[in-house]
Amino acid sequence: MLVKPAISMHLGGMEGFKQCIRQLRSLLRRQGRNRDDADDLIQEAFLRLHVYCQNEEVQKRSAFLSRTVLNLSIDLHRKEHRELYADESIDNLVLVDLRPSPEQELAAAQRLAKVSTVLDELGPRTREIFYMHRVEGYSCAYIAAHFEISVSAVEKHIARAVLSIMDAMERL
């Protein structure tokens, strides 16, 4: 990597220069760049620093270099993935409406009303056990302890509710 001696002196001598390169390389590696790309970007950043220093004073050269290599990395990423960007106007893009159709919404509302009716027709304990298990997420063991019944009895209540709902859906 060719760099004017003046730049290395402003970075704390040759050791400071090497440390700066290691830090920039590490920064770019964390951004997903391989060593060759990182070295190319670092060299470009030093070149830009040199050109910029011809007309302006840079107080924090390491910060300038860090920001420059990150910007160059972003530009390279965009260039590498140009196919991801559409050249069309947003007005010409076809947008797909993923919402359910009115017919699908009506069918879902009818199914929900039917399930609600079936659950209302169940006994209060069966309905409560079903809600606790399927809606609130309680385990069968917890429900059994809550109602002071066996786990098997809880499973039977849940099965009865599920079978009633399935029968109602088949008739719908």
PDB file of C-alpha atoms in Angstrom:
ATOM      1  CA  MET A   1       0.000   0.000   0.000  1.00  0.00           C
ATOM      2  CA  LEU A   2       1.602   3.261  -1.097  1.00  0.00           C
ATOM      3  CA  VAL A   3       1.082   6.198   1.228  1.00  0.00           C
ATOM      4  CA  LYS A   4       2.944   9.461   1.459  1.00  0.00           C
ATOM      5  CA  PRO A   5       5.184   9.664   4.524  1.00  0.00           C
ATOM      6  CA  ALA A   6       3.384  12.816   5.649  1.00  0.00           C
ATOM      7  CA  ILE A   7       0.175  10.859   6.252  1.00  0.00           C
ATOM      8  CA  SER A   8       1.924   8.197   8.308  1.00  0.00           C
ATOM      9  CA  MET A   9       3.544  10.908  10.442  1.00  0.00           C
ATOM     10  CA  HIS A  10       0.137  12.393  11.266  1.00  0.00           C
ATOM     11  CA  LEU A  11      -1.043   8.972  12.440  1.00  0.00           C
ATOM     12  CA  GLY A  12       1.693   8.612  15.051  1.00  0.00           C
ATOM     13  CA  GLY A  13       4.577   7.304  12.975  1.00  0.00           C
ATOM     14  CA  MET A  14       4.897   3.980  11.232  1.00  0.00           C
ATOM     15  CA  GLU A  15       3.515   2.003  14.208  1.00  0.00           C
ATOM     16  CA  GLY A  16       0.477   4.292  14.386  1.00  0.00           C
ATOM     17  CA  PHE A  17       0.049   3.872  10.658  1.00  0.00           C
ATOM     18  CA  LYS A  18       0.128   0.063  10.936  1.00  0.00           C
ATOM     19  CA  GLN A  19      -2.278   0.143  13.894  1.00  0.00           C
ATOM     20  CA  CYS A  20      -4.662   2.355  11.904  1.00  0.00           C
ATOM     21  CA  ILE A  21      -4.597  -0.097   8.992  1.00  0.00           C
ATOM     22  CA  ARG A  22      -5.284  -3.033  11.361  1.00  0.00           C
ATOM     23  CA  GLN A  23      -8.236  -1.174  12.877  1.00  0.00           C
ATOM     24  CA  LEU A  24      -9.663  -0.255   9.476  1.00  0.00           C
ATOM     25  CA  ARG A  25      -9.206  -3.804   8.215  1.00  0.00           C
ATOM     26  CA  SER A  26     -10.952  -5.154  11.334  1.00  0.00           C
ATOM     27  CA  LEU A  27     -13.790  -2.666  10.871  1.00  0.00           C
ATOM     28  CA  LEU A  28     -14.286  -3.753   7.267  1.00  0.00           C
ATOM     29  CA  ARG A  29     -14.038  -7.443   8.143  1.00  0.00           C
ATOM     30  CA  ARG A  30     -16.873  -6.961  10.665  1.00  0.00           C
ATOM     31  CA  GLN A  31     -18.847  -5.415   7.800  1.00  0.00           C
ATOM     32  CA  GLY A  32     -18.375  -8.645   5.826  1.00  0.00           C
ATOM     33  CA  ARG A  33     -15.546  -7.607   3.529  1.00  0.00           C
ATOM     34  CA  ASN A  34     -12.787 -10.058   2.635  1.00  0.00           C
ATOM     35  CA  ARG A  35      -9.152  -9.085   3.160  1.00  0.00           C
ATOM     36  CA  ASP A  36      -8.508  -8.105  -0.465  1.00  0.00           C
ATOM     37  CA  ASP A  37     -11.590  -5.865  -0.668  1.00  0.00           C
ATOM     38  CA  ALA A  38     -10.723  -4.369   2.720  1.00  0.00           C
ATOM     39  CA  ASP A  39      -7.189  -3.555   1.578  1.00  0.00           C
ATOM     40  CA  ASP A  40      -8.490  -1.972  -1.633  1.00  0.00           C
ATOM     41  CA  LEU A  41     -10.980   0.148   0.303  1.00  0.00           C
ATOM     42  CA  ILE A  42      -8.317   1.199   2.816  1.00  0.00           C
ATOM     43  CA  GLN A  43      -5.984   2.233   0.028  1.00  0.00           C
ATOM     44  CA  GLU A  44      -8.766   4.263  -1.593  1.00  0.00           C
ATOM     45  CA  ALA A  45      -9.521   5.910   1.766  1.00  0.00           C
ATOM     46  CA  PHE A  46      -5.879   6.914   2.227  1.00  0.00           C
ATOM     47  CA  LEU A  47      -5.836   8.314  -1.287  1.00  0.00           C
ATOM     48  CA  ARG A  48      -8.950  10.376  -0.556  1.00  0.00           C
ATOM     49  CA  LEU A  49      -7.420  11.589   2.705  1.00  0.00           C
ATOM     50  CA  HIS A  50      -4.310  12.677   0.821  1.00  0.00           C
ATOM     51  CA  VAL A  51      -6.342  14.550  -1.811  1.00  0.00           C
ATOM     52  CA  TYR A  52      -8.572  16.147   0.827  1.00  0.00           C
ATOM     53  CA  CYS A  53      -5.551  17.284   2.842  1.00  0.00           C
ATOM     54  CA  GLN A  54      -4.284  19.255  -0.157  1.00  0.00           C
ATOM     55  CA  ASN A  55      -6.946  21.906   0.500  1.00  0.00           C
ATOM     56  CA  GLU A  56      -8.298  21.298   4.005  1.00  0.00           C
ATOM     57  CA  GLU A  57      -6.954  20.463   7.453  1.00  0.00           C
ATOM     58  CA  VAL A  58      -8.208  17.220   8.987  1.00  0.00           C
ATOM     59  CA  GLN A  59      -8.076  17.183  12.784  1.00  0.00           C
ATOM     60  CA  LYS A  60      -8.935  13.499  13.338  1.00  0.00           C
ATOM     61  CA  ARG A  61      -7.443  11.540  10.490  1.00  0.00           C
ATOM     62  CA  SER A  62      -8.350   8.122  11.917  1.00  0.00           C
ATOM     63  CA  ALA A  63     -12.018   9.168  12.173  1.00  0.00           C
ATOM     64  CA  PHE A  64     -11.889  10.507   8.614  1.00  0.00           C
ATOM     65  CA  LEU A  65     -10.425   7.217   7.405  1.00  0.00           C
ATOM     66  CA  SER A  66     -12.968   5.121   9.328  1.00  0.00           C
ATOM     67  CA  ARG A  67     -15.919   7.037   7.939  1.00  0.00           C
ATOM     68  CA  THR A  68     -14.428   6.964   4.440  1.00  0.00           C
ATOM     69  CA  VAL A  69     -13.842   3.191   4.390  1.00  0.00           C
ATOM     70  CA  LEU A  70     -17.383   2.600   5.675  1.00  0.00           C
ATOM     71  CA  ASN A  71     -18.836   4.843   2.979  1.00  0.00           C
ATOM     72  CA  LEU A  72     -16.710   3.138   0.331  1.00  0.00           C
ATOM     73  CA  SER A  73     -17.859  -0.271   1.610  1.00  0.00           C
ATOM     74  CA  ILE A  74     -21.496   0.803   1.355  1.00  0.00           C
ATOM     75  CA  ASP A  75     -20.926   2.084  -2.190  1.00  0.00           C
ATOM     76  CA  LEU A  76     -19.258  -1.207  -3.149  1.00  0.00           C
ATOM     77  CA  HIS A  77     -22.129  -3.183  -1.640  1.00  0.00           C
ATOM     78  CA  ARG A  78     -24.650  -1.184  -3.659  1.00  0.00           C
ATOM     79  CA  LYS A  79     -22.599  -1.695  -6.796  1.00  0.00           C
ATOM     80  CA  GLU A  80     -22.357  -5.450  -6.158  1.00  0.00           C
ATOM     81  CA  HIS A  81     -26.108  -5.741  -5.555  1.00  0.00           C
ATOM     82  CA  ARG A  82     -27.409  -3.335  -8.166  1.00  0.00           C
ATOM     83  CA  GLU A  83     -29.856  -5.998  -9.384  1.00  0.00           C
ATOM     84  CA  LEU A  84     -31.778  -5.596  -6.124  1.00  0.00           C
ATOM     85  CA  TYR A  85     -32.732  -2.041  -6.986  1.00  0.00           C
ATOM     86  CA  ALA A  86     -35.551  -1.316  -9.415  1.00  0.00           C
ATOM     87  CA  ASP A  87     -35.016   1.256 -12.127  1.00  0.00           C
ATOM     88  CA  GLU A  88     -38.751   1.689 -12.620  1.00  0.00           C
ATOM     89  CA  SER A  89     -40.838   4.484 -11.281  1.00  0.00           C
ATOM     90  CA  ILE A  90     -42.899   3.582  -8.256  1.00  0.00           C
ATOM     91  CA  ASP A  91     -45.992   4.537 -10.257  1.00  0.00           C
ATOM     92  CA  ASN A  92     -45.335   1.632 -12.654  1.00  0.00           C
ATOM     93  CA  LEU A  93     -44.905  -1.027  -9.981  1.00  0.00           C
ATOM     94  CA  VAL A  94     -47.683  -3.581  -9.566  1.00  0.00           C
ATOM     95  CA  LEU A  95     -48.677  -3.909  -5.936  1.00  0.00           C
ATOM     96  CA  VAL A  96     -50.383  -7.076  -4.789  1.00  0.00           C
ATOM     97  CA  ASP A  97     -53.108  -6.719  -2.190  1.00  0.00           C
ATOM     98  CA  LEU A  98     -52.538  -9.513   0.316  1.00  0.00           C
ATOM     99  CA  ARG A  99     -55.654  -8.816   2.342  1.00  0.00           C
ATOM    100  CA  PRO A 100     -58.354 -11.470   2.230  1.00  0.00           C
ATOM    101  CA  SER A 101     -61.146 -10.927  -0.252  1.00  0.00           C
ATOM    102  CA  PRO A 102     -64.586  -9.908   1.017  1.00  0.00           C
ATOM    103  CA  GLU A 103     -65.764 -13.482   0.371  1.00  0.00           C
ATOM    104  CA  GLN A 104     -62.927 -14.875   2.484  1.00  0.00           C
ATOM    105  CA  GLU A 105     -63.671 -12.402   5.276  1.00  0.00           C
ATOM    106  CA  LEU A 106     -67.345 -13.371   5.230  1.00  0.00           C
ATOM    107  CA  ALA A 107     -66.508 -17.095   5.316  1.00  0.00           C
ATOM    108  CA  ALA A 108     -64.117 -16.549   8.235  1.00  0.00           C
ATOM    109  CA  ALA A 109     -66.741 -14.542  10.124  1.00  0.00           C
ATOM    110  CA  GLN A 110     -69.281 -17.325   9.548  1.00  0.00           C
ATOM    111  CA  ARG A 111     -66.855 -19.976  10.781  1.00  0.00           C
ATOM    112  CA  LEU A 112     -66.053 -17.911  13.865  1.00  0.00           C
ATOM    113  CA  ALA A 113     -69.750 -17.403  14.611  1.00  0.00           C
ATOM    114  CA  LYS A 114     -70.341 -21.147  14.244  1.00  0.00           C
ATOM    115  CA  VAL A 115     -67.445 -22.000  16.582  1.00  0.00           C
ATOM    116  CA  SER A 116     -68.777 -19.477  19.098  1.00  0.00           C
ATOM    117  CA  THR A 117     -72.242 -21.060  18.902  1.00  0.00           C
ATOM    118  CA  VAL A 118     -70.821 -24.575  19.338  1.00  0.00           C
ATOM    119  CA  LEU A 119     -68.771 -23.487  22.339  1.00  0.00           C
ATOM    120  CA  ASP A 120     -71.839 -21.810  23.873  1.00  0.00           C
ATOM    121  CA  GLU A 121     -73.726 -25.117  23.530  1.00  0.00           C
ATOM    122  CA  LEU A 122     -71.059 -27.012  25.460  1.00  0.00           C
ATOM    123  CA  GLY A 123     -71.306 -27.395  29.203  1.00  0.00           C
ATOM    124  CA  PRO A 124     -69.761 -24.547  31.177  1.00  0.00           C
ATOM    125  CA  ARG A 125     -66.916 -26.693  32.547  1.00  0.00           C
ATOM    126  CA  THR A 126     -66.037 -28.133  29.108  1.00  0.00           C
ATOM    127  CA  ARG A 127     -66.106 -24.641  27.592  1.00  0.00           C
ATOM    128  CA  GLU A 128     -63.920 -23.195  30.367  1.00  0.00           C
ATOM    129  CA  ILE A 129     -61.418 -26.065  30.155  1.00  0.00           C
ATOM    130  CA  PHE A 130     -61.238 -25.660  26.369  1.00  0.00           C
ATOM    131  CA  TYR A 131     -60.630 -21.899  26.674  1.00  0.00           C
ATOM    132  CA  MET A 132     -58.011 -22.362  29.369  1.00  0.00           C
ATOM    133  CA  HIS A 133     -56.137 -24.892  27.266  1.00  0.00           C
ATOM    134  CA  ARG A 134     -56.492 -23.586  23.695  1.00  0.00           C
ATOM    135  CA  VAL A 135     -56.853 -19.846  24.207  1.00  0.00           C
ATOM    136  CA  GLU A 136     -54.962 -19.118  27.415  1.00  0.00           C
ATOM    137  CA  GLY A 137     -52.368 -21.860  26.897  1.00  0.00           C
ATOM    138  CA  TYR A 138     -52.559 -23.630  30.245  1.00  0.00           C
ATOM    139  CA  SER A 139     -51.305 -27.199  30.470  1.00  0.00           C
ATOM    140  CA  CYS A 140     -53.627 -30.104  31.129  1.00  0.00           C
ATOM    141  CA  ALA A 141     -51.889 -30.720  34.463  1.00  0.00           C
ATOM    142  CA  TYR A 142     -52.490 -27.121  35.575  1.00  0.00           C
ATOM    143  CA  ILE A 143     -56.153 -27.256  34.534  1.00  0.00           C
ATOM    144  CA  ALA A 144     -56.589 -30.603  36.319  1.00  0.00           C
ATOM    145  CA  ALA A 145     -55.176 -29.129  39.518  1.00  0.00           C
ATOM    146  CA  HIS A 146     -57.333 -26.007  39.141  1.00  0.00           C
ATOM    147  CA  PHE A 147     -60.577 -28.003  38.799  1.00  0.00           C
ATOM    148  CA  GLU A 148     -59.393 -30.804  41.103  1.00  0.00           C
ATOM    149  CA  ILE A 149     -59.965 -33.467  38.430  1.00  0.00           C
ATOM    150  CA  SER A 150     -57.664 -35.906  36.672  1.00  0.00           C
ATOM    151  CA  VAL A 151     -55.547 -35.017  33.651  1.00  0.00           C
ATOM    152  CA  SER A 152     -57.472 -37.675  31.734  1.00  0.00           C
ATOM    153  CA  ALA A 153     -60.748 -35.886  32.517  1.00  0.00           C
ATOM    154  CA  VAL A 154     -59.288 -32.602  31.253  1.00  0.00           C
ATOM    155  CA  GLU A 155     -58.171 -34.302  28.022  1.00  0.00           C
ATOM    156  CA  LYS A 156     -61.668 -35.724  27.558  1.00  0.00           C
ATOM    157  CA  HIS A 157     -63.258 -32.269  27.992  1.00  0.00           C
ATOM    158  CA  ILE A 158     -60.855 -30.814  25.417  1.00  0.00           C
ATOM    159  CA  ALA A 159     -61.472 -33.708  23.005  1.00  0.00           C
ATOM    160  CA  ARG A 160     -65.250 -33.265  23.371  1.00  0.00           C
ATOM    161  CA  ALA A 161     -64.983 -29.564  22.531  1.00  0.00           C
ATOM    162  CA  VAL A 162     -62.683 -30.177  19.553  1.00  0.00           C
ATOM    163  CA  LEU A 163     -64.944 -32.920  18.160  1.00  0.00           C
ATOM    164  CA  SER A 164     -67.990 -30.676  18.512  1.00  0.00           C
ATOM    165  CA  ILE A 165     -66.223 -27.884  16.621  1.00  0.00           C
ATOM    166  CA  MET A 166     -65.048 -30.272  13.877  1.00  0.00           C
ATOM    167  CA  ASP A 167     -68.567 -31.677  13.432  1.00  0.00           C
ATOM    168  CA  ALA A 168     -69.981 -28.164  13.145  1.00  0.00           C
ATOM    169  CA  MET A 169     -67.340 -27.180  10.568  1.00  0.00           C
ATOM    170  CA  GLU A 170     -68.094 -30.217   8.433  1.00  0.00           C
ATOM    171  CA  ARG A 171     -71.762 -29.227   8.343  1.00  0.00           C
ATOM    172  CA  LEU A 172     -70.937 -25.639   7.391  1.00  0.00           C
TER     173      LEU A 172
END
